[in-house]
Amino acid sequence: MAVRSVFRFVNWVLLLDTSGSPPIFELECISCGTSSEASEAPDGPQEWALKHAGRSGHEMFRAVHTSSFRATRTEVRPSPP
């Protein structure tokens, strides 16, 4: 009895998933490593960074933006016969 294999290759794509939680924004000071609170709007972290720069003189910040992505097949699987 021969063993037979069938391979089917499909393409996948990553799409931004907006059905779940919204993006999360945070800013981190490059000089000292402190960071803002995580927020669903960029305003809070930006305000924190400006205040931190004014108090500390630190000028460089790393933006941390977290979003959800969903992997989706780009073609529909055929129904079995």
PDB file of N, CA, C and O in Angstrom:
ATOM      1  N   MET A   1       0.840  -1.170   0.000  1.00  0.00           N
ATOM      2  CA  MET A   1       0.000   0.000   0.000  1.00  0.00           C
ATOM      3  C   MET A   1       0.890   1.240   0.000  1.00  0.00           C
ATOM      4  O   MET A   1       1.749   1.399   0.855  1.00  0.00           O
ATOM      5  N   ALA A   2       0.690   2.089  -0.959  1.00  0.00           N
ATOM      6  CA  ALA A   2       1.511   3.289  -1.095  1.00  0.00           C
ATOM      7  C   ALA A   2       0.910   4.433  -0.277  1.00  0.00           C
ATOM      8  O   ALA A   2      -0.302   4.585  -0.192  1.00  0.00           O
ATOM      9  N   VAL A   3       1.793   5.197   0.312  1.00  0.00           N
ATOM     10  CA  VAL A   3       1.353   6.377   1.054  1.00  0.00           C
ATOM     11  C   VAL A   3       1.424   7.567   0.103  1.00  0.00           C
ATOM     12  O   VAL A   3       2.423   7.773  -0.582  1.00  0.00           O
ATOM     13  N   ARG A   4       0.362   8.332   0.061  1.00  0.00           N
ATOM     14  CA  ARG A   4       0.315   9.471  -0.841  1.00  0.00           C
ATOM     15  C   ARG A   4       0.070  10.741  -0.019  1.00  0.00           C
ATOM     16  O   ARG A   4      -0.785  10.773   0.857  1.00  0.00           O
ATOM     17  N   SER A   5       0.823  11.776  -0.307  1.00  0.00           N
ATOM     18  CA  SER A   5       0.644  13.050   0.374  1.00  0.00           C
ATOM     19  C   SER A   5       0.219  14.113  -0.619  1.00  0.00           C
ATOM     20  O   SER A   5       0.665  14.122  -1.761  1.00  0.00           O
ATOM     21  N   VAL A   6      -0.640  14.991  -0.150  1.00  0.00           N
ATOM     22  CA  VAL A   6      -1.071  16.114  -0.968  1.00  0.00           C
ATOM     23  C   VAL A   6      -0.690  17.384  -0.215  1.00  0.00           C
ATOM     24  O   VAL A   6      -1.031  17.550   0.952  1.00  0.00           O
ATOM     25  N   PHE A   7       0.037  18.262  -0.886  1.00  0.00           N
ATOM     26  CA  PHE A   7       0.438  19.529  -0.278  1.00  0.00           C
ATOM     27  C   PHE A   7      -0.336  20.654  -0.942  1.00  0.00           C
ATOM     28  O   PHE A   7      -0.468  20.694  -2.164  1.00  0.00           O
ATOM     29  N   ARG A   8      -0.846  21.544  -0.142  1.00  0.00           N
ATOM     30  CA  ARG A   8      -1.522  22.716  -0.669  1.00  0.00           C
ATOM     31  C   ARG A   8      -0.911  23.927   0.005  1.00  0.00           C
ATOM     32  O   ARG A   8      -0.911  24.047   1.221  1.00  0.00           O
ATOM     33  N   PHE A   9      -0.379  24.812  -0.797  1.00  0.00           N
ATOM     34  CA  PHE A   9       0.259  26.003  -0.272  1.00  0.00           C
ATOM     35  C   PHE A   9      -0.679  27.193  -0.441  1.00  0.00           C
ATOM     36  O   PHE A   9      -1.276  27.371  -1.507  1.00  0.00           O
ATOM     37  N   VAL A  10      -0.822  27.968   0.605  1.00  0.00           N
ATOM     38  CA  VAL A  10      -1.669  29.158   0.535  1.00  0.00           C
ATOM     39  C   VAL A  10      -0.856  30.365   0.988  1.00  0.00           C
ATOM     40  O   VAL A  10       0.093  30.245   1.757  1.00  0.00           O
ATOM     41  N   ASN A  11      -1.233  31.512   0.485  1.00  0.00           N
ATOM     42  CA  ASN A  11      -0.588  32.749   0.881  1.00  0.00           C
ATOM     43  C   ASN A  11      -1.318  33.348   2.078  1.00  0.00           C
ATOM     44  O   ASN A  11      -2.535  33.229   2.196  1.00  0.00           O
ATOM     45  N   TRP A  12      -0.557  33.981   2.943  1.00  0.00           N
ATOM     46  CA  TRP A  12      -1.108  34.635   4.131  1.00  0.00           C
ATOM     47  C   TRP A  12      -0.726  36.103   4.097  1.00  0.00           C
ATOM     48  O   TRP A  12       0.277  36.496   3.516  1.00  0.00           O
ATOM     49  N   VAL A  13      -1.537  36.913   4.758  1.00  0.00           N
ATOM     50  CA  VAL A  13      -1.262  38.337   4.875  1.00  0.00           C
ATOM     51  C   VAL A  13      -1.599  38.768   6.308  1.00  0.00           C
ATOM     52  O   VAL A  13      -2.495  38.202   6.935  1.00  0.00           O
ATOM     53  N   LEU A  14      -0.832  39.720   6.834  1.00  0.00           N
ATOM     54  CA  LEU A  14      -1.136  40.291   8.149  1.00  0.00           C
ATOM     55  C   LEU A  14      -1.943  41.560   7.955  1.00  0.00           C
ATOM     56  O   LEU A  14      -1.554  42.448   7.200  1.00  0.00           O
ATOM     57  N   LEU A  15      -3.074  41.648   8.655  1.00  0.00           N
ATOM     58  CA  LEU A  15      -3.939  42.823   8.580  1.00  0.00           C
ATOM     59  C   LEU A  15      -4.134  43.393   9.976  1.00  0.00           C
ATOM     60  O   LEU A  15      -4.253  42.641  10.948  1.00  0.00           O
ATOM     61  N   LEU A  16      -4.172  44.708  10.076  1.00  0.00           N
ATOM     62  CA  LEU A  16      -4.442  45.370  11.340  1.00  0.00           C
ATOM     63  C   LEU A  16      -5.825  44.957  11.819  1.00  0.00           C
ATOM     64  O   LEU A  16      -6.793  45.029  11.067  1.00  0.00           O
ATOM     65  N   ASP A  17      -5.921  44.482  13.053  1.00  0.00           N
ATOM     66  CA  ASP A  17      -7.195  44.030  13.610  1.00  0.00           C
ATOM     67  C   ASP A  17      -7.772  45.141  14.485  1.00  0.00           C
ATOM     68  O   ASP A  17      -7.258  45.415  15.561  1.00  0.00           O
ATOM     69  N   THR A  18      -8.820  45.772  14.007  1.00  0.00           N
ATOM     70  CA  THR A  18      -9.432  46.869  14.758  1.00  0.00           C
ATOM     71  C   THR A  18     -10.638  46.408  15.565  1.00  0.00           C
ATOM     72  O   THR A  18     -11.299  47.226  16.205  1.00  0.00           O
ATOM     73  N   SER A  19     -10.927  45.112  15.564  1.00  0.00           N
ATOM     74  CA  SER A  19     -12.090  44.614  16.294  1.00  0.00           C
ATOM     75  C   SER A  19     -11.806  44.448  17.788  1.00  0.00           C
ATOM     76  O   SER A  19     -12.731  44.398  18.586  1.00  0.00           O
ATOM     77  N   GLY A  20     -10.556  44.365  18.154  1.00  0.00           N
ATOM     78  CA  GLY A  20     -10.201  44.186  19.562  1.00  0.00           C
ATOM     79  C   GLY A  20      -9.904  45.508  20.253  1.00  0.00           C
ATOM     80  O   GLY A  20     -10.560  46.517  19.995  1.00  0.00           O
ATOM     81  N   SER A  21      -8.909  45.503  21.099  1.00  0.00           N
ATOM     82  CA  SER A  21      -8.555  46.724  21.815  1.00  0.00           C
ATOM     83  C   SER A  21      -7.885  47.717  20.870  1.00  0.00           C
ATOM     84  O   SER A  21      -7.240  47.333  19.906  1.00  0.00           O
ATOM     85  N   PRO A  22      -8.028  49.011  21.158  1.00  0.00           N
ATOM     86  CA  PRO A  22      -7.387  50.023  20.309  1.00  0.00           C
ATOM     87  C   PRO A  22      -5.876  50.009  20.507  1.00  0.00           C
ATOM     88  O   PRO A  22      -5.368  49.387  21.443  1.00  0.00           O
ATOM     89  N   PRO A  23      -5.130  50.701  19.641  1.00  0.00           N
ATOM     90  CA  PRO A  23      -3.679  50.784  19.810  1.00  0.00           C
ATOM     91  C   PRO A  23      -3.319  51.376  21.175  1.00  0.00           C
ATOM     92  O   PRO A  23      -4.064  52.181  21.727  1.00  0.00           O
ATOM     93  N   ILE A  24      -2.173  50.978  21.695  1.00  0.00           N
ATOM     94  CA  ILE A  24      -1.668  51.484  22.975  1.00  0.00           C
ATOM     95  C   ILE A  24      -0.402  52.276  22.687  1.00  0.00           C
ATOM     96  O   ILE A  24       0.477  51.809  21.956  1.00  0.00           O
ATOM     97  N   PHE A  25      -0.295  53.474  23.262  1.00  0.00           N
ATOM     98  CA  PHE A  25       0.848  54.363  23.065  1.00  0.00           C
ATOM     99  C   PHE A  25       1.615  54.515  24.370  1.00  0.00           C
ATOM    100  O   PHE A  25       1.023  54.571  25.444  1.00  0.00           O
ATOM    101  N   GLU A  26       2.940  54.625  24.248  1.00  0.00           N
ATOM    102  CA  GLU A  26       3.814  54.845  25.408  1.00  0.00           C
ATOM    103  C   GLU A  26       5.096  55.494  24.896  1.00  0.00           C
ATOM    104  O   GLU A  26       5.528  55.227  23.777  1.00  0.00           O
ATOM    105  N   LEU A  27       5.696  56.349  25.697  1.00  0.00           N
ATOM    106  CA  LEU A  27       6.983  56.946  25.357  1.00  0.00           C
ATOM    107  C   LEU A  27       7.981  56.622  26.456  1.00  0.00           C
ATOM    108  O   LEU A  27       7.642  56.613  27.630  1.00  0.00           O
ATOM    109  N   GLU A  28       9.218  56.336  26.048  1.00  0.00           N
ATOM    110  CA  GLU A  28      10.283  55.955  26.980  1.00  0.00           C
ATOM    111  C   GLU A  28      11.479  56.867  26.762  1.00  0.00           C
ATOM    112  O   GLU A  28      11.895  57.103  25.627  1.00  0.00           O
ATOM    113  N   CYS A  29      12.024  57.386  27.858  1.00  0.00           N
ATOM    114  CA  CYS A  29      13.196  58.257  27.788  1.00  0.00           C
ATOM    115  C   CYS A  29      14.429  57.423  27.440  1.00  0.00           C
ATOM    116  O   CYS A  29      14.713  56.417  28.097  1.00  0.00           O
ATOM    117  N   ILE A  30      15.150  57.830  26.405  1.00  0.00           N
ATOM    118  CA  ILE A  30      16.363  57.118  25.981  1.00  0.00           C
ATOM    119  C   ILE A  30      17.466  57.292  27.016  1.00  0.00           C
ATOM    120  O   ILE A  30      18.240  56.371  27.269  1.00  0.00           O
ATOM    121  N   SER A  31      17.530  58.453  27.652  1.00  0.00           N
ATOM    122  CA  SER A  31      18.618  58.751  28.584  1.00  0.00           C
ATOM    123  C   SER A  31      18.531  57.971  29.887  1.00  0.00           C
ATOM    124  O   SER A  31      19.529  57.428  30.358  1.00  0.00           O
ATOM    125  N   CYS A  32      17.335  57.917  30.509  1.00  0.00           N
ATOM    126  CA  CYS A  32      17.240  57.308  31.840  1.00  0.00           C
ATOM    127  C   CYS A  32      16.332  56.081  31.900  1.00  0.00           C
ATOM    128  O   CYS A  32      16.277  55.410  32.926  1.00  0.00           O
ATOM    129  N   GLY A  33      15.600  55.800  30.830  1.00  0.00           N
ATOM    130  CA  GLY A  33      14.784  54.590  30.799  1.00  0.00           C
ATOM    131  C   GLY A  33      13.407  54.705  31.430  1.00  0.00           C
ATOM    132  O   GLY A  33      12.638  53.755  31.387  1.00  0.00           O
ATOM    133  N   THR A  34      13.079  55.852  32.029  1.00  0.00           N
ATOM    134  CA  THR A  34      11.734  55.982  32.582  1.00  0.00           C
ATOM    135  C   THR A  34      10.745  56.109  31.444  1.00  0.00           C
ATOM    136  O   THR A  34      11.090  56.510  30.330  1.00  0.00           O
ATOM    137  N   SER A  35       9.479  55.768  31.725  1.00  0.00           N
ATOM    138  CA  SER A  35       8.499  55.809  30.648  1.00  0.00           C
ATOM    139  C   SER A  35       7.165  56.351  31.140  1.00  0.00           C
ATOM    140  O   SER A  35       6.864  56.339  32.330  1.00  0.00           O
ATOM    141  N   SER A  36       6.376  56.776  30.180  1.00  0.00           N
ATOM    142  CA  SER A  36       5.037  57.286  30.467  1.00  0.00           C
ATOM    143  C   SER A  36       4.117  56.123  30.797  1.00  0.00           C
ATOM    144  O   SER A  36       4.462  54.956  30.605  1.00  0.00           O
ATOM    145  N   GLU A  37       2.933  56.460  31.249  1.00  0.00           N
ATOM    146  CA  GLU A  37       1.884  55.449  31.401  1.00  0.00           C
ATOM    147  C   GLU A  37       1.439  55.024  30.004  1.00  0.00           C
ATOM    148  O   GLU A  37       1.471  55.821  29.063  1.00  0.00           O
ATOM    149  N   ALA A  38       1.006  53.795  29.865  1.00  0.00           N
ATOM    150  CA  ALA A  38       0.435  53.333  28.604  1.00  0.00           C
ATOM    151  C   ALA A  38      -0.952  53.949  28.458  1.00  0.00           C
ATOM    152  O   ALA A  38      -1.681  54.092  29.438  1.00  0.00           O
ATOM    153  N   SER A  39      -1.299  54.345  27.234  1.00  0.00           N
ATOM    154  CA  SER A  39      -2.562  55.044  27.008  1.00  0.00           C
ATOM    155  C   SER A  39      -3.129  54.689  25.640  1.00  0.00           C
ATOM    156  O   SER A  39      -2.388  54.389  24.713  1.00  0.00           O
ATOM    157  N   GLU A  40      -4.456  54.754  25.527  1.00  0.00           N
ATOM    158  CA  GLU A  40      -5.105  54.513  24.238  1.00  0.00           C
ATOM    159  C   GLU A  40      -5.032  55.736  23.329  1.00  0.00           C
ATOM    160  O   GLU A  40      -5.357  55.655  22.157  1.00  0.00           O
ATOM    161  N   ALA A  41      -4.621  56.882  23.867  1.00  0.00           N
ATOM    162  CA  ALA A  41      -4.450  58.108  23.079  1.00  0.00           C
ATOM    163  C   ALA A  41      -3.012  58.596  23.261  1.00  0.00           C
ATOM    164  O   ALA A  41      -2.448  58.469  24.348  1.00  0.00           O
ATOM    165  N   PRO A  42      -2.398  59.143  22.208  1.00  0.00           N
ATOM    166  CA  PRO A  42      -0.999  59.578  22.319  1.00  0.00           C
ATOM    167  C   PRO A  42      -0.803  60.848  23.149  1.00  0.00           C
ATOM    168  O   PRO A  42       0.318  61.156  23.543  1.00  0.00           O
ATOM    169  N   ASP A  43      -1.872  61.576  23.452  1.00  0.00           N
ATOM    170  CA  ASP A  43      -1.741  62.855  24.152  1.00  0.00           C
ATOM    171  C   ASP A  43      -1.068  62.730  25.519  1.00  0.00           C
ATOM    172  O   ASP A  43      -0.187  63.520  25.860  1.00  0.00           O
ATOM    173  N   GLY A  44      -1.482  61.754  26.318  1.00  0.00           N
ATOM    174  CA  GLY A  44      -0.917  61.580  27.661  1.00  0.00           C
ATOM    175  C   GLY A  44       0.585  61.303  27.633  1.00  0.00           C
ATOM    176  O   GLY A  44       1.358  61.989  28.314  1.00  0.00           O
ATOM    177  N   PRO A  45       1.040  60.314  26.870  1.00  0.00           N
ATOM    178  CA  PRO A  45       2.473  60.058  26.784  1.00  0.00           C
ATOM    179  C   PRO A  45       3.266  61.246  26.229  1.00  0.00           C
ATOM    180  O   PRO A  45       4.372  61.527  26.701  1.00  0.00           O
ATOM    181  N   GLN A  46       2.707  61.971  25.273  1.00  0.00           N
ATOM    182  CA  GLN A  46       3.408  63.137  24.728  1.00  0.00           C
ATOM    183  C   GLN A  46       3.548  64.231  25.778  1.00  0.00           C
ATOM    184  O   GLN A  46       4.608  64.846  25.909  1.00  0.00           O
ATOM    185  N   GLU A  47       2.499  64.454  26.543  1.00  0.00           N
ATOM    186  CA  GLU A  47       2.556  65.453  27.613  1.00  0.00           C
ATOM    187  C   GLU A  47       3.593  65.048  28.664  1.00  0.00           C
ATOM    188  O   GLU A  47       4.369  65.861  29.141  1.00  0.00           O
ATOM    189  N   TRP A  48       3.611  63.754  29.012  1.00  0.00           N
ATOM    190  CA  TRP A  48       4.600  63.262  29.973  1.00  0.00           C
ATOM    191  C   TRP A  48       6.017  63.522  29.461  1.00  0.00           C
ATOM    192  O   TRP A  48       6.880  63.979  30.217  1.00  0.00           O
ATOM    193  N   ALA A  49       6.262  63.232  28.176  1.00  0.00           N
ATOM    194  CA  ALA A  49       7.602  63.408  27.605  1.00  0.00           C
ATOM    195  C   ALA A  49       8.036  64.871  27.650  1.00  0.00           C
ATOM    196  O   ALA A  49       9.196  65.173  27.983  1.00  0.00           O
ATOM    197  N   LEU A  50       7.136  65.783  27.350  1.00  0.00           N
ATOM    198  CA  LEU A  50       7.478  67.206  27.384  1.00  0.00           C
ATOM    199  C   LEU A  50       7.784  67.663  28.807  1.00  0.00           C
ATOM    200  O   LEU A  50       8.745  68.414  29.048  1.00  0.00           O
ATOM    201  N   LYS A  51       6.995  67.204  29.772  1.00  0.00           N
ATOM    202  CA  LYS A  51       7.258  67.548  31.178  1.00  0.00           C
ATOM    203  C   LYS A  51       8.585  66.942  31.632  1.00  0.00           C
ATOM    204  O   LYS A  51       9.367  67.586  32.329  1.00  0.00           O
ATOM    205  N   HIS A  52       8.832  65.690  31.246  1.00  0.00           N
ATOM    206  CA  HIS A  52      10.082  65.017  31.621  1.00  0.00           C
ATOM    207  C   HIS A  52      11.276  65.759  31.020  1.00  0.00           C
ATOM    208  O   HIS A  52      12.282  65.967  31.706  1.00  0.00           O
ATOM    209  N   ALA A  53      11.160  66.184  29.776  1.00  0.00           N
ATOM    210  CA  ALA A  53      12.240  66.933  29.123  1.00  0.00           C
ATOM    211  C   ALA A  53      12.495  68.242  29.864  1.00  0.00           C
ATOM    212  O   ALA A  53      13.651  68.627  30.085  1.00  0.00           O
ATOM    213  N   GLY A  54      11.428  68.924  30.266  1.00  0.00           N
ATOM    214  CA  GLY A  54      11.573  70.183  30.987  1.00  0.00           C
ATOM    215  C   GLY A  54      12.235  70.011  32.340  1.00  0.00           C
ATOM    216  O   GLY A  54      13.057  70.841  32.757  1.00  0.00           O
ATOM    217  N   ARG A  55      11.908  68.927  33.053  1.00  0.00           N
ATOM    218  CA  ARG A  55      12.486  68.680  34.388  1.00  0.00           C
ATOM    219  C   ARG A  55      13.910  68.149  34.319  1.00  0.00           C
ATOM    220  O   ARG A  55      14.753  68.498  35.137  1.00  0.00           O
ATOM    221  N   SER A  56      14.180  67.276  33.334  1.00  0.00           N
ATOM    222  CA  SER A  56      15.455  66.552  33.323  1.00  0.00           C
ATOM    223  C   SER A  56      16.450  67.041  32.280  1.00  0.00           C
ATOM    224  O   SER A  56      17.639  66.765  32.384  1.00  0.00           O
ATOM    225  N   GLY A  57      15.957  67.703  31.243  1.00  0.00           N
ATOM    226  CA  GLY A  57      16.829  68.095  30.143  1.00  0.00           C
ATOM    227  C   GLY A  57      17.047  66.974  29.133  1.00  0.00           C
ATOM    228  O   GLY A  57      17.759  67.158  28.153  1.00  0.00           O
ATOM    229  N   HIS A  58      16.428  65.834  29.368  1.00  0.00           N
ATOM    230  CA  HIS A  58      16.536  64.706  28.429  1.00  0.00           C
ATOM    231  C   HIS A  58      15.706  65.013  27.190  1.00  0.00           C
ATOM    232  O   HIS A  58      14.569  65.472  27.302  1.00  0.00           O
ATOM    233  N   GLU A  59      16.267  64.747  26.013  1.00  0.00           N
ATOM    234  CA  GLU A  59      15.611  65.174  24.775  1.00  0.00           C
ATOM    235  C   GLU A  59      15.191  64.042  23.839  1.00  0.00           C
ATOM    236  O   GLU A  59      14.473  64.284  22.876  1.00  0.00           O
ATOM    237  N   MET A  60      15.651  62.831  24.078  1.00  0.00           N
ATOM    238  CA  MET A  60      15.353  61.724  23.157  1.00  0.00           C
ATOM    239  C   MET A  60      14.399  60.717  23.801  1.00  0.00           C
ATOM    240  O   MET A  60      14.625  60.272  24.931  1.00  0.00           O
ATOM    241  N   PHE A  61      13.359  60.351  23.048  1.00  0.00           N
ATOM    242  CA  PHE A  61      12.353  59.419  23.540  1.00  0.00           C
ATOM    243  C   PHE A  61      12.078  58.354  22.486  1.00  0.00           C
ATOM    244  O   PHE A  61      12.139  58.624  21.286  1.00  0.00           O
ATOM    245  N   ARG A  62      11.786  57.171  22.954  1.00  0.00           N
ATOM    246  CA  ARG A  62      11.433  56.048  22.075  1.00  0.00           C
ATOM    247  C   ARG A  62       9.917  55.885  22.135  1.00  0.00           C
ATOM    248  O   ARG A  62       9.338  55.780  23.217  1.00  0.00           O
ATOM    249  N   ALA A  63       9.268  55.854  20.982  1.00  0.00           N
ATOM    250  CA  ALA A  63       7.821  55.640  20.922  1.00  0.00           C
ATOM    251  C   ALA A  63       7.534  54.141  20.898  1.00  0.00           C
ATOM    252  O   ALA A  63       8.136  53.404  20.114  1.00  0.00           O
ATOM    253  N   VAL A  64       6.640  53.716  21.757  1.00  0.00           N
ATOM    254  CA  VAL A  64       6.202  52.322  21.793  1.00  0.00           C
ATOM    255  C   VAL A  64       4.720  52.325  21.424  1.00  0.00           C
ATOM    256  O   VAL A  64       3.905  52.922  22.117  1.00  0.00           O
ATOM    257  N   HIS A  65       4.410  51.692  20.310  1.00  0.00           N
ATOM    258  CA  HIS A  65       3.043  51.656  19.799  1.00  0.00           C
ATOM    259  C   HIS A  65       2.678  50.185  19.650  1.00  0.00           C
ATOM    260  O   HIS A  65       3.321  49.453  18.902  1.00  0.00           O
ATOM    261  N   THR A  66       1.647  49.754  20.358  1.00  0.00           N
ATOM    262  CA  THR A  66       1.241  48.359  20.313  1.00  0.00           C
ATOM    263  C   THR A  66      -0.117  48.243  19.630  1.00  0.00           C
ATOM    264  O   THR A  66      -1.072  48.895  20.048  1.00  0.00           O
ATOM    265  N   SER A  67      -0.178  47.440  18.578  1.00  0.00           N
ATOM    266  CA  SER A  67      -1.420  47.188  17.851  1.00  0.00           C
ATOM    267  C   SER A  67      -1.576  45.687  17.647  1.00  0.00           C
ATOM    268  O   SER A  67      -0.606  44.943  17.703  1.00  0.00           O
ATOM    269  N   SER A  68      -2.795  45.273  17.386  1.00  0.00           N
ATOM    270  CA  SER A  68      -3.067  43.854  17.125  1.00  0.00           C
ATOM    271  C   SER A  68      -3.172  43.617  15.620  1.00  0.00           C
ATOM    272  O   SER A  68      -3.761  44.417  14.898  1.00  0.00           O
ATOM    273  N   PHE A  69      -2.608  42.505  15.182  1.00  0.00           N
ATOM    274  CA  PHE A  69      -2.688  42.093  13.781  1.00  0.00           C
ATOM    275  C   PHE A  69      -3.261  40.687  13.714  1.00  0.00           C
ATOM    276  O   PHE A  69      -3.079  39.889  14.626  1.00  0.00           O
ATOM    277  N   ARG A  70      -3.947  40.400  12.632  1.00  0.00           N
ATOM    278  CA  ARG A  70      -4.521  39.071  12.425  1.00  0.00           C
ATOM    279  C   ARG A  70      -3.955  38.488  11.126  1.00  0.00           C
ATOM    280  O   ARG A  70      -3.941  39.156  10.096  1.00  0.00           O
ATOM    281  N   ALA A  71      -3.499  37.244  11.183  1.00  0.00           N
ATOM    282  CA  ALA A  71      -3.036  36.540   9.988  1.00  0.00           C
ATOM    283  C   ALA A  71      -4.255  35.964   9.281  1.00  0.00           C
ATOM    284  O   ALA A  71      -5.098  35.316   9.902  1.00  0.00           O
ATOM    285  N   THR A  72      -4.358  36.231   7.979  1.00  0.00           N
ATOM    286  CA  THR A  72      -5.509  35.797   7.192  1.00  0.00           C
ATOM    287  C   THR A  72      -5.039  35.199   5.882  1.00  0.00           C
ATOM    288  O   THR A  72      -4.131  35.726   5.249  1.00  0.00           O
ATOM    289  N   ARG A  73      -5.670  34.083   5.489  1.00  0.00           N
ATOM    290  CA  ARG A  73      -5.362  33.495   4.185  1.00  0.00           C
ATOM    291  C   ARG A  73      -5.880  34.420   3.093  1.00  0.00           C
ATOM    292  O   ARG A  73      -6.955  34.996   3.219  1.00  0.00           O
ATOM    293  N   THR A  74      -5.126  34.541   2.020  1.00  0.00           N
ATOM    294  CA  THR A  74      -5.542  35.419   0.923  1.00  0.00           C
ATOM    295  C   THR A  74      -6.415  34.698  -0.094  1.00  0.00           C
ATOM    296  O   THR A  74      -6.899  35.305  -1.022  1.00  0.00           O
ATOM    297  N   GLU A  75      -6.593  33.421   0.082  1.00  0.00           N
ATOM    298  CA  GLU A  75      -7.479  32.678  -0.806  1.00  0.00           C
ATOM    299  C   GLU A  75      -8.333  31.745   0.026  1.00  0.00           C
ATOM    300  O   GLU A  75      -7.946  31.323   1.109  1.00  0.00           O
ATOM    301  N   VAL A  76      -9.492  31.427  -0.470  1.00  0.00           N
ATOM    302  CA  VAL A  76     -10.426  30.570   0.254  1.00  0.00           C
ATOM    303  C   VAL A  76     -10.107  29.109  -0.045  1.00  0.00           C
ATOM    304  O   VAL A  76      -9.830  28.752  -1.181  1.00  0.00           O
ATOM    305  N   ARG A  77     -10.145  28.293   1.004  1.00  0.00           N
ATOM    306  CA  ARG A  77      -9.914  26.857   0.799  1.00  0.00           C
ATOM    307  C   ARG A  77     -11.103  26.248   0.037  1.00  0.00           C
ATOM    308  O   ARG A  77     -12.245  26.547   0.325  1.00  0.00           O
ATOM    309  N   PRO A  78     -10.811  25.377  -0.911  1.00  0.00           N
ATOM    310  CA  PRO A  78     -11.922  24.694  -1.601  1.00  0.00           C
ATOM    311  C   PRO A  78     -12.609  23.695  -0.656  1.00  0.00           C
ATOM    312  O   PRO A  78     -11.973  23.148   0.237  1.00  0.00           O
ATOM    313  N   SER A  79     -13.877  23.510  -0.861  1.00  0.00           N
ATOM    314  CA  SER A  79     -14.630  22.536  -0.054  1.00  0.00           C
ATOM    315  C   SER A  79     -14.229  21.137  -0.456  1.00  0.00           C
ATOM    316  O   SER A  79     -13.980  20.876  -1.645  1.00  0.00           O
ATOM    317  N   PRO A  80     -14.137  20.211   0.506  1.00  0.00           N
ATOM    318  CA  PRO A  80     -13.801  18.827   0.137  1.00  0.00           C
ATOM    319  C   PRO A  80     -14.893  18.223  -0.745  1.00  0.00           C
ATOM    320  O   PRO A  80     -16.053  18.575  -0.614  1.00  0.00           O
ATOM    321  N   PRO A  81     -14.495  17.332  -1.667  1.00  0.00           N
ATOM    322  CA  PRO A  81     -15.488  16.717  -2.583  1.00  0.00           C
ATOM    323  C   PRO A  81     -16.481  15.851  -1.866  1.00  0.00           C
ATOM    324  O   PRO A  81     -16.372  15.416  -0.815  1.00  0.00           O
TER     325      PRO A  81
END
